[in-house]
Short mmCIF file of C-alpha atoms in Angstrom, two decimals:
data_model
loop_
_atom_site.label_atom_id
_atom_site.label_comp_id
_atom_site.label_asym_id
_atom_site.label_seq_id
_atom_site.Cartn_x
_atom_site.Cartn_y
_atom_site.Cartn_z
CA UNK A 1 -97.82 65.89 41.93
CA UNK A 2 -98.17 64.88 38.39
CA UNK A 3 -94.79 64.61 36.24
CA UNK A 4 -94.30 64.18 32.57
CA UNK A 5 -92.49 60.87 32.78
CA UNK A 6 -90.80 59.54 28.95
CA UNK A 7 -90.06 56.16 29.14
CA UNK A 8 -87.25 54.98 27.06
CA UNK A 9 -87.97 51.42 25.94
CA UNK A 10 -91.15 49.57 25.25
CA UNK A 11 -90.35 46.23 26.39
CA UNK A 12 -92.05 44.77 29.50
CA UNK A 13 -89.99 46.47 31.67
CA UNK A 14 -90.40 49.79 30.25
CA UNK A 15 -94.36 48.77 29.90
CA UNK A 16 -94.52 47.95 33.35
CA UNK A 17 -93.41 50.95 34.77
CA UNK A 18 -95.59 53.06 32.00
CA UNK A 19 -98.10 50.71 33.81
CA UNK A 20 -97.38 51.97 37.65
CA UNK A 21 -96.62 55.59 36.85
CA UNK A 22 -99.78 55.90 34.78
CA UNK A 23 -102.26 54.14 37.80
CA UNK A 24 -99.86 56.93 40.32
CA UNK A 25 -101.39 60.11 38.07
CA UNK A 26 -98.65 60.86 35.75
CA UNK A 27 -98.41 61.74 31.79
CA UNK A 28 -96.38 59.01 30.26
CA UNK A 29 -94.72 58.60 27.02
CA UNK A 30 -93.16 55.24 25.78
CA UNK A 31 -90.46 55.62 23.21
CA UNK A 32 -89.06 52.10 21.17
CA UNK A 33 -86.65 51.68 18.41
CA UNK A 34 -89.37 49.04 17.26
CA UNK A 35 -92.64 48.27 16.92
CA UNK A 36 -93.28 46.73 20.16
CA UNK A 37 -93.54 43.09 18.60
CA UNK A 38 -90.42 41.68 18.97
CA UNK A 39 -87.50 41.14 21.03
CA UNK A 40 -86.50 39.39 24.15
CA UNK A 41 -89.97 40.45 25.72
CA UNK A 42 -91.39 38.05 23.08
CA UNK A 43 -89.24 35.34 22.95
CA UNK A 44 -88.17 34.64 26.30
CA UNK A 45 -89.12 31.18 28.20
CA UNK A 46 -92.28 33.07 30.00
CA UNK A 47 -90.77 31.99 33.84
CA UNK A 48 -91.64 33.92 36.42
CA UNK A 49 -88.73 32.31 38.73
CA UNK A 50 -87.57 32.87 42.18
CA UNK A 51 -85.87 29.53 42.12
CA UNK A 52 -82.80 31.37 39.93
CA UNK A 53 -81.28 32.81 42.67
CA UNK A 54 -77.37 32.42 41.56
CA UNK A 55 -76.64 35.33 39.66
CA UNK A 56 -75.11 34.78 36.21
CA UNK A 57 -71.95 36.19 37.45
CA UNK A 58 -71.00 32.95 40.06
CA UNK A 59 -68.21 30.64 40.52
CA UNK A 60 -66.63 28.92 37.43
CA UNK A 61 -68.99 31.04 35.21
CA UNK A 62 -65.82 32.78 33.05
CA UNK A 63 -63.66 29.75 33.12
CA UNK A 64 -66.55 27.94 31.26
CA UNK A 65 -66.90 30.90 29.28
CA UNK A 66 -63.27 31.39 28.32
CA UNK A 67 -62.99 27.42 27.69
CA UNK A 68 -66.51 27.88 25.54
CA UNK A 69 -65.03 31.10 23.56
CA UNK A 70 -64.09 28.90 20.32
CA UNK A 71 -67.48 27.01 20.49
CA UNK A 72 -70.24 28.27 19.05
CA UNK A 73 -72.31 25.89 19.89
CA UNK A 74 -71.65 26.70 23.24
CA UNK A 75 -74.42 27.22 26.41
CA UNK A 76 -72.39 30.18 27.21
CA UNK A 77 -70.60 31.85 23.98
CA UNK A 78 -68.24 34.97 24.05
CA UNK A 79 -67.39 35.73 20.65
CA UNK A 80 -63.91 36.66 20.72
CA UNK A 81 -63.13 40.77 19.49
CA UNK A 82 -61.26 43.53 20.58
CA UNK A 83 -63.38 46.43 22.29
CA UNK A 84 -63.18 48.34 25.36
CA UNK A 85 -66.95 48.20 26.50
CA UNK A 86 -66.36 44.10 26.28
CA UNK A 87 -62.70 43.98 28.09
CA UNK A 88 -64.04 46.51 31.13
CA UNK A 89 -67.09 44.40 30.83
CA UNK A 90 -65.61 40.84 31.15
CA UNK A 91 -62.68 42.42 33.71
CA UNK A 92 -65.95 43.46 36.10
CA UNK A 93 -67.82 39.85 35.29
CA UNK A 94 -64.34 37.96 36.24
CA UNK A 95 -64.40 39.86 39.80
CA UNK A 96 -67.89 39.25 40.26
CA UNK A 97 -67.57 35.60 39.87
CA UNK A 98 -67.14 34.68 43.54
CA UNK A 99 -68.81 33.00 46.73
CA UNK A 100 -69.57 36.52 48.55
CA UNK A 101 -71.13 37.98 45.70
CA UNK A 102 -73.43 34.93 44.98
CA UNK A 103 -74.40 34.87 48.68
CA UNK A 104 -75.01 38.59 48.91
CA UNK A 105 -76.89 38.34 45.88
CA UNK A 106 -79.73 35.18 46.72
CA UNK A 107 -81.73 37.67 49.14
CA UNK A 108 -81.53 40.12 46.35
CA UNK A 109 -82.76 37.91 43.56
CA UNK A 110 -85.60 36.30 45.71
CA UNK A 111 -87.44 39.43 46.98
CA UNK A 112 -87.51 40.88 43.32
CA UNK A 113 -88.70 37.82 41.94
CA UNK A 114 -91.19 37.32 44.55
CA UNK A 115 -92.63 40.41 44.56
CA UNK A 116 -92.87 40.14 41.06
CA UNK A 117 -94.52 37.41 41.33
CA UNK A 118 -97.17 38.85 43.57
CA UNK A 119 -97.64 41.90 41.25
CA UNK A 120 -97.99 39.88 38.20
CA UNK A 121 -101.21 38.44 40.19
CA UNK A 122 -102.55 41.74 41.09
CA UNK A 123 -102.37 42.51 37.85
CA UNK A 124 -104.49 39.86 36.18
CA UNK A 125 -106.78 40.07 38.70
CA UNK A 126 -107.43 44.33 38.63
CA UNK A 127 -106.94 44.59 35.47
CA UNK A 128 -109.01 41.58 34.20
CA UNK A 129 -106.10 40.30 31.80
CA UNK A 130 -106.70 37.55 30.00
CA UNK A 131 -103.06 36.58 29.72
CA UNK A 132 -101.96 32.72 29.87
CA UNK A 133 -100.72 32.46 33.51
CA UNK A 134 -100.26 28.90 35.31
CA UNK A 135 -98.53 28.29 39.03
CA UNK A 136 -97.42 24.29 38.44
CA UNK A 137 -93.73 24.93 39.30
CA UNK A 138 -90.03 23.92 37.36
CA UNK A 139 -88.35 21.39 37.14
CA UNK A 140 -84.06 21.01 36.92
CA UNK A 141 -83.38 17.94 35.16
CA UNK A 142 -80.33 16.53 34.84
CA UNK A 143 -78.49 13.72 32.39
CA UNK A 144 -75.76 13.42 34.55
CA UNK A 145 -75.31 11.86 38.67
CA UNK A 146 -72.50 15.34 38.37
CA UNK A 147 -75.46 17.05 37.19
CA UNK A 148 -77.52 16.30 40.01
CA UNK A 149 -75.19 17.19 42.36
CA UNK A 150 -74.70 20.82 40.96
CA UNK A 151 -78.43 21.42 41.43
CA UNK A 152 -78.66 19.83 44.53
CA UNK A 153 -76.37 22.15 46.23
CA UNK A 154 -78.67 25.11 44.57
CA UNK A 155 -81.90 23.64 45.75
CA UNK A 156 -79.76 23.59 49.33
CA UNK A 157 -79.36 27.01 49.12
CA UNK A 158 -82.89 28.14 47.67
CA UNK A 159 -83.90 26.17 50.83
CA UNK A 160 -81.69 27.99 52.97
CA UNK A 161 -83.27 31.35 51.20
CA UNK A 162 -86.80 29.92 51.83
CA UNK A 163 -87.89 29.04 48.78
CA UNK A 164 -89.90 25.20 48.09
CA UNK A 165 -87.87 22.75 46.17
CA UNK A 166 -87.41 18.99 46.57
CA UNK A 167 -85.08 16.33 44.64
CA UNK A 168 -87.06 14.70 42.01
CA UNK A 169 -86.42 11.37 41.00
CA UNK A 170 -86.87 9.36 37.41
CA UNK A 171 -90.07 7.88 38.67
CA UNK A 172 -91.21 10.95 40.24
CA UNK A 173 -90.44 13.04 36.99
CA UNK A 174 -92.78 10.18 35.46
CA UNK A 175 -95.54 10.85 37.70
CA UNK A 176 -94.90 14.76 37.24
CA UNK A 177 -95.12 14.49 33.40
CA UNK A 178 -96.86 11.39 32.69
CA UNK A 179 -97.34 11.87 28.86
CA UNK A 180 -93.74 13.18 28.13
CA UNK A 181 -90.83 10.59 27.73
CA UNK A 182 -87.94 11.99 29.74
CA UNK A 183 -84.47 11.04 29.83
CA UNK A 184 -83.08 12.32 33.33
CA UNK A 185 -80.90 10.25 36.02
CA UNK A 186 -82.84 13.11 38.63
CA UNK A 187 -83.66 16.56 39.09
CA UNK A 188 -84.96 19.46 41.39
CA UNK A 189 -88.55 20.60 41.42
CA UNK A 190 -89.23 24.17 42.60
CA UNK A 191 -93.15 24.65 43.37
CA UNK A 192 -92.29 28.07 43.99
CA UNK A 193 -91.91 29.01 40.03
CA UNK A 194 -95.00 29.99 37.53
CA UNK A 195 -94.83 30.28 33.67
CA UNK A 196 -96.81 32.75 31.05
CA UNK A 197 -97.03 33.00 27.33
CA UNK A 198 -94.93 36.15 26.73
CA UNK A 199 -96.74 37.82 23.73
CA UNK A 200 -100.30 37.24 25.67
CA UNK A 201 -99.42 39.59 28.34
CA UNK A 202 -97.47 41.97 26.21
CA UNK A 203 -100.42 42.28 23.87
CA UNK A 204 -103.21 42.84 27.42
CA UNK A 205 -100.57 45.27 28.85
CA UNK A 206 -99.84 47.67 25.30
CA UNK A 207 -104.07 47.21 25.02
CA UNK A 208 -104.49 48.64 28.61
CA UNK A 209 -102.42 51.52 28.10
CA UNK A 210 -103.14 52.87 24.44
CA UNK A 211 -107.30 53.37 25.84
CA UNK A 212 -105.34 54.46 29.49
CA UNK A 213 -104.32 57.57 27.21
CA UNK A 214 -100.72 56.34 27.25
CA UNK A 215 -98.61 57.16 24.41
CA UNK A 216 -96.86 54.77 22.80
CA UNK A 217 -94.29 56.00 20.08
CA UNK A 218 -93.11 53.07 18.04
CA UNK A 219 -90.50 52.85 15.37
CA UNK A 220 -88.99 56.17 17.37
CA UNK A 221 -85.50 56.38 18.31
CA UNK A 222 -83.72 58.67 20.91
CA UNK A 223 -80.71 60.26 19.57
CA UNK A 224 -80.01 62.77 22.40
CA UNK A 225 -80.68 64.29 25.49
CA UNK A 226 -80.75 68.44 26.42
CA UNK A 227 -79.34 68.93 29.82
CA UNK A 228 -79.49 71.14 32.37
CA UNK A 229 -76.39 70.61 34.45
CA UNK A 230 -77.82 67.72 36.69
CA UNK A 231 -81.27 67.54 34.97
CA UNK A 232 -82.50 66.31 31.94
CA UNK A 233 -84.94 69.01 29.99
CA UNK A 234 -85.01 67.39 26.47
CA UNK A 235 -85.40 64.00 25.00
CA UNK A 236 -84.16 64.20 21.46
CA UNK A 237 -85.61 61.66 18.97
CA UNK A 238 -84.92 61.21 15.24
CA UNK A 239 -88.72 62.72 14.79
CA UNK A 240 -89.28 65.33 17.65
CA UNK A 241 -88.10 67.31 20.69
CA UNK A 242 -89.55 66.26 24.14
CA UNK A 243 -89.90 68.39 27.45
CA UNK A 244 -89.70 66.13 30.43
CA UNK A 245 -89.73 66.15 34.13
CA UNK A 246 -88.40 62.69 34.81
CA UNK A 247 -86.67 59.65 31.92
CA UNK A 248 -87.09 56.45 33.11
CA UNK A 249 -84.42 54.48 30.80
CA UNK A 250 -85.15 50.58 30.51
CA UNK A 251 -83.65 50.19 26.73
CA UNK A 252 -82.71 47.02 27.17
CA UNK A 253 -79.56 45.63 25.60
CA UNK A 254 -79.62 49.40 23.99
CA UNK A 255 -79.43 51.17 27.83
CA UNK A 256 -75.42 51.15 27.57
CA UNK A 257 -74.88 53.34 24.87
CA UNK A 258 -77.55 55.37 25.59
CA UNK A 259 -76.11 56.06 29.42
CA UNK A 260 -72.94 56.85 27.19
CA UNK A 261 -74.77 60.43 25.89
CA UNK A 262 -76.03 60.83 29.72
CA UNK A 263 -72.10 60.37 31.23
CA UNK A 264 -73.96 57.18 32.88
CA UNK A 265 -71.70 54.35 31.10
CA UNK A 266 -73.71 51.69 32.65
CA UNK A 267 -71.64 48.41 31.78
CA UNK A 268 -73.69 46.20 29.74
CA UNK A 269 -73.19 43.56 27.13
CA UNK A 270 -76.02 41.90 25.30
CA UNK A 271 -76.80 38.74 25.68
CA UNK A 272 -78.59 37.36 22.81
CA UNK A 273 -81.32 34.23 23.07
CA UNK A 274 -82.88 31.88 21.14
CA UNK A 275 -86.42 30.73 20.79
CA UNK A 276 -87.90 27.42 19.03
CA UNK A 277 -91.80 27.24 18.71
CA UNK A 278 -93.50 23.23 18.19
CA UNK A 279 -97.01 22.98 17.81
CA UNK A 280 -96.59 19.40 18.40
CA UNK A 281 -97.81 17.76 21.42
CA UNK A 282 -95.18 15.71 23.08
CA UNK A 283 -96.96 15.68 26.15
CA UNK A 284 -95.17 18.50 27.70
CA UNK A 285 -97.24 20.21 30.68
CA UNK A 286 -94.36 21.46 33.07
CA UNK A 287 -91.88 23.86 32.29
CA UNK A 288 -88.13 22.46 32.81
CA UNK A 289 -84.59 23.81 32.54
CA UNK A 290 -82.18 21.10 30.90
CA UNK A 291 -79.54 21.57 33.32
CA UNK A 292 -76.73 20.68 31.40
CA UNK A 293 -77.60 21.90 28.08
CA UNK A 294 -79.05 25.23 29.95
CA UNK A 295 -81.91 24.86 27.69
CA UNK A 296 -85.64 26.00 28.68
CA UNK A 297 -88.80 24.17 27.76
CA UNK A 298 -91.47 25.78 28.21
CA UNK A 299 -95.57 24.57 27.45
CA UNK A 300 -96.98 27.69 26.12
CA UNK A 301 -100.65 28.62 25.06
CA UNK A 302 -101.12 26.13 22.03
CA UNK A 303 -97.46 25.31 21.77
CA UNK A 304 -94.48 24.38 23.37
CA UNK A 305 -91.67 26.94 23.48
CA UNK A 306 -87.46 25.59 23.53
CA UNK A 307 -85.13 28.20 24.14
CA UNK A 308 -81.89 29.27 25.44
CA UNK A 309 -78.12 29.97 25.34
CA UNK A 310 -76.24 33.26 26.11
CA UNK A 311 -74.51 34.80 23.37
CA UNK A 312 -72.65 37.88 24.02
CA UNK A 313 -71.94 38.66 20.40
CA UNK A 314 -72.77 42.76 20.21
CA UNK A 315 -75.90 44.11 19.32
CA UNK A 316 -77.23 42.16 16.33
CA UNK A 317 -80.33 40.09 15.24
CA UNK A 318 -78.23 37.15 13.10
CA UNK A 319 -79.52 34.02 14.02
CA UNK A 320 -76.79 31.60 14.35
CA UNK A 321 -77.65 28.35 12.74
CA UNK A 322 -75.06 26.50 14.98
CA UNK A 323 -76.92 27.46 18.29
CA UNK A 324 -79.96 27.06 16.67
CA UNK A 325 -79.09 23.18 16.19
CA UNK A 326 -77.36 23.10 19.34
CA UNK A 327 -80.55 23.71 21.38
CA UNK A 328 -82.59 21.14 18.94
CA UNK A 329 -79.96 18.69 19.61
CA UNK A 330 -79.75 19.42 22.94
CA UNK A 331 -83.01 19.00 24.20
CA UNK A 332 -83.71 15.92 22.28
CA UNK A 333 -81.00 14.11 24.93
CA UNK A 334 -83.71 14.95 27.65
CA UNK A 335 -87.11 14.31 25.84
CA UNK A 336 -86.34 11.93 23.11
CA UNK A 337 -89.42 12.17 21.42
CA UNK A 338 -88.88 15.67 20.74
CA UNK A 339 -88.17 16.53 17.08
CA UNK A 340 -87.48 20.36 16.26
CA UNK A 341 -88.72 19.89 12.05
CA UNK A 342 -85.97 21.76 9.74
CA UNK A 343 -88.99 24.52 9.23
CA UNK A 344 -89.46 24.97 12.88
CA UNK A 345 -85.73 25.89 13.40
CA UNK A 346 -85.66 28.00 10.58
CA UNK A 347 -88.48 30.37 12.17
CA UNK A 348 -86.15 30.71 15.24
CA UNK A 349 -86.37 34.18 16.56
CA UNK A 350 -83.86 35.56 19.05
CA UNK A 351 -83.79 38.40 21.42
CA UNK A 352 -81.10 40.69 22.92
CA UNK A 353 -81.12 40.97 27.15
CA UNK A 354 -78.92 43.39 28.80
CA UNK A 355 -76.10 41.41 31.07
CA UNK A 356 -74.71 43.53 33.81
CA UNK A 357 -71.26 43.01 34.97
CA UNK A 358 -72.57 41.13 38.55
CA UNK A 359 -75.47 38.86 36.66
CA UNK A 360 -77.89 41.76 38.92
CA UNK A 361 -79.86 44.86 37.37
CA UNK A 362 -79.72 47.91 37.25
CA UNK A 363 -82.93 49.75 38.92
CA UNK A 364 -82.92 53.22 40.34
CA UNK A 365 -81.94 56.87 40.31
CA UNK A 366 -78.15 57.93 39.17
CA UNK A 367 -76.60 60.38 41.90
CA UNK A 368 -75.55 62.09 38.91
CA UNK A 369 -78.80 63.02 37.14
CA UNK A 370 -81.89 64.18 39.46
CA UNK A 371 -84.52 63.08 37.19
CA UNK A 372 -83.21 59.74 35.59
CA UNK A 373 -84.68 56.54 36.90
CA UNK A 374 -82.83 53.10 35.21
CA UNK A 375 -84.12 50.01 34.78
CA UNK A 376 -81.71 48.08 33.04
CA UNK A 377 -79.01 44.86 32.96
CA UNK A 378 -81.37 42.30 33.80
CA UNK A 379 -79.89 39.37 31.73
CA UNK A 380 -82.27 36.07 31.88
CA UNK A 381 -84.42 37.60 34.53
CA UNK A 382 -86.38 40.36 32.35
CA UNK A 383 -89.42 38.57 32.63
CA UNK A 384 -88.99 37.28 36.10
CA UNK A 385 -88.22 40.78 37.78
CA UNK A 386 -90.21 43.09 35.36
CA UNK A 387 -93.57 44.17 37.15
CA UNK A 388 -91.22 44.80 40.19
CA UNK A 389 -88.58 46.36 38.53
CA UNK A 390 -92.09 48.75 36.89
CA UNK A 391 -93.06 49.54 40.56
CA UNK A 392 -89.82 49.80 42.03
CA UNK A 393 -88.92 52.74 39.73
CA UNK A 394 -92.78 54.52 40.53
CA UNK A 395 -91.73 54.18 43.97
CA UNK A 396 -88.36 55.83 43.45
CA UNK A 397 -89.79 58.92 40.94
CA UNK A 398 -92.38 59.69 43.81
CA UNK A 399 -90.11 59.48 46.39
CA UNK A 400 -92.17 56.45 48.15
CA UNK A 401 -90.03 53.77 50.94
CA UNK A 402 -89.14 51.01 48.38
CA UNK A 403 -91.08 47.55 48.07
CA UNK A 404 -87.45 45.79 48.66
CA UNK A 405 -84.35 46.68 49.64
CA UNK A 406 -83.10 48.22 46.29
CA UNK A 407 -79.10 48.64 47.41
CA UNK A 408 -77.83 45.79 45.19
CA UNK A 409 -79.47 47.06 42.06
CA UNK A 410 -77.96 50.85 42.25
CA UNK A 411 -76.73 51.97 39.19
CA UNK A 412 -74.01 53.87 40.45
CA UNK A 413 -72.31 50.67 42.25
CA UNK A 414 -68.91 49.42 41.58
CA UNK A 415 -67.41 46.08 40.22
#
């Protein structure tokens, strides 16, 4: 049966399951804060990456982060302030940081980014996309023999979880990228990984649904929600008042305070990222991760995207000039011919990801509300888990046997 369906959030999350519900039958609405040009849908490092299978919330994660709270500069930065949402927040991220959650959570992380993966192909190929889309892999490279060792015992486990990755070394990273100059004692290489150009896709996907007859409201926010004891009737916005049979909510780093005004409270801090675009050819053909430095490098459609860091900071756009120079310091260690110009990092653009308490999403129905599907909490994985996370939540509005075992992701689980 056909359901009005209002998607919250027009990032490629909220596209993707726009995408799904649309091909199922259904009238769908998309409603952003934004135009639907910017944000961590455009800026991100384009992976599509089942080799990140340790959750952000592991072992050793929020002693680095507490040591790294005065440093701005920082991989990982928590900038120090008193609020509740942050201290329940970092309370639930300190108790997820542990061995059993980080091996309950690989299968997790794998299927979703597999089947991802898989959709992500289905989709260029039915829908004729055009999007930039290559399958040549990642590389973990490493400055340091301690280094090495860190991603060696995550390449043992990705192993262990099925996935293809090998140790890399210098003159096999020379052979891998034999135009780059690389500074790296080692490394990992994970076949398993493709990369896109972000804004390519974005662009095919809003195309395909305006002529589908989607609606897309931009530069709309939701203010409120009518309810009907355990149903949602209403979506409020600051221009109209929507009827609705199902609310999919995938808001982004926005989804926590809008759960607030369903009595959802999903626990979410934003995470914001950096970008750095070179047209410059250095060479660059494989996408890395500077292990270290936790930097991405990523060659893009015409130019080579640099990005990285996690900021939890609240929900702002500020670029910070120190993480801006940290990252073009940072990945100059590893490709030394790299040279981010003073007018390339001051067109750095960031974007705000929604971090969940456990480093794993949120995706599926509330036992509280009958007719709200979440999509949500995502952190660095966005991109990675999006077309699944789009289907997953089809499959749960129409009642269909999920794609992959969805019990990690509910949103009603506790920390």
């Amino acid at each position: 049966m056909s359901k009005k369906v209002i998607v919250i959030g027009g990032g490629v999350i909220g596209l993707c399951s726009a995408y799904y519900l649309h091909k199922n039958g259904h009238e769908v609405i998309v409603i952003d804060k934004s135009n639907m040009d910017e944000g961590a849908s455009f800026v991100n490092a384009g992976y599509l990456s089942p080799s990140h299978i340790i959750p952000l919330a592991a072992p050793g994660v929020m002693r680095k982060g507490l040591r790294w709270m005065f440093n701005s500069s920082s991989p990982l930065y928590i900038k120090p302030r008193f609020e509740a949402d942050l201290l329940r927040w970092g309370l639930a991220f300190n108790k997820s940081c542990n061995p059993r959650h980080v091996k309950k959570s690989i299968p997790a992380i794998r299927d979703i980014a597999v089947l991802s993966q898989e959709l992500y192909d289905a989709i260029k190929e039915d829908e004729n996309f055009t999007f930039h889309y290559e399958k040549k892999g990642l590389m973990m490279l490493c400055l340091s023999m301690k280094g090495l060792e860190e991603e060696m015992k995550i390449a043992d486990q990705a192993l262990r979880a099925g996935l293809e990755v090998n140790e890399i070394k210098p003159d096999d990273i020379a052979q891998l990228e034999p135009k780059a100059k690389i500074n790296a004692v080692g490394g990992t290489y994970y076949k398993c990984d493709y990369h896109t150009t972000p804004h390519e896709f974005m662009n095919d996907l809003k195309s395909y649904l305006e002529k589908a007859g989607v609606k897309l409201y931009k530069n709309e926010a939701v203010r409120d929600f009518s309810m009907d004891r355990d149903r949602i009737q209403m979506v409020i916005t600051e221009k109209q008042i929507l009827e609705v049979d199902e609310v999919v909510l995938t808001a982004g780093a926005w989804s926590g305070e809008l759960s607030k005004k369903l009595q959802l409270n999903l626990l979410l801090q934003a995470g914001k990222g950096y970008r750095i675009n070179t047209t410059t050819d250095y060479g660059i053909t494989l996408p890395a991760i500077l292990s270290e430095k936790k930097i991405a490098v990523t060659p893009m459609n015409g130019f080579t995207r640099i990005a990285g860091t996690m900021e939890i900071a609240g929900i702002n756009s500020r670029i910070n000039k120190v993480r801006v120079e940290a990252i073009a310091k940072g990945v100059k260690l590893y490709y030394p011919n790299l040279s981010l110009t003073e007018t390339e990092q001051r067109e750095a653009a960031c974007g705000l990801r929604p971090v969940s308490p456990d480093g794993l999403p949120y995706i599926g129905r509330s036992k509280g509300l009958r007719n709200l599907t979440v999509g949500a909490g995502h952190a660095m994985m966005g991109w990675s888990m999006a077309t699944a996370t789009g289907k997953l939540i089809q499959e749960t509005i129409e009642n269909e046997k999920p794609s992959i075992d969805m019990t990690p992701f509910h949103p009603d689980r506790k920390f």
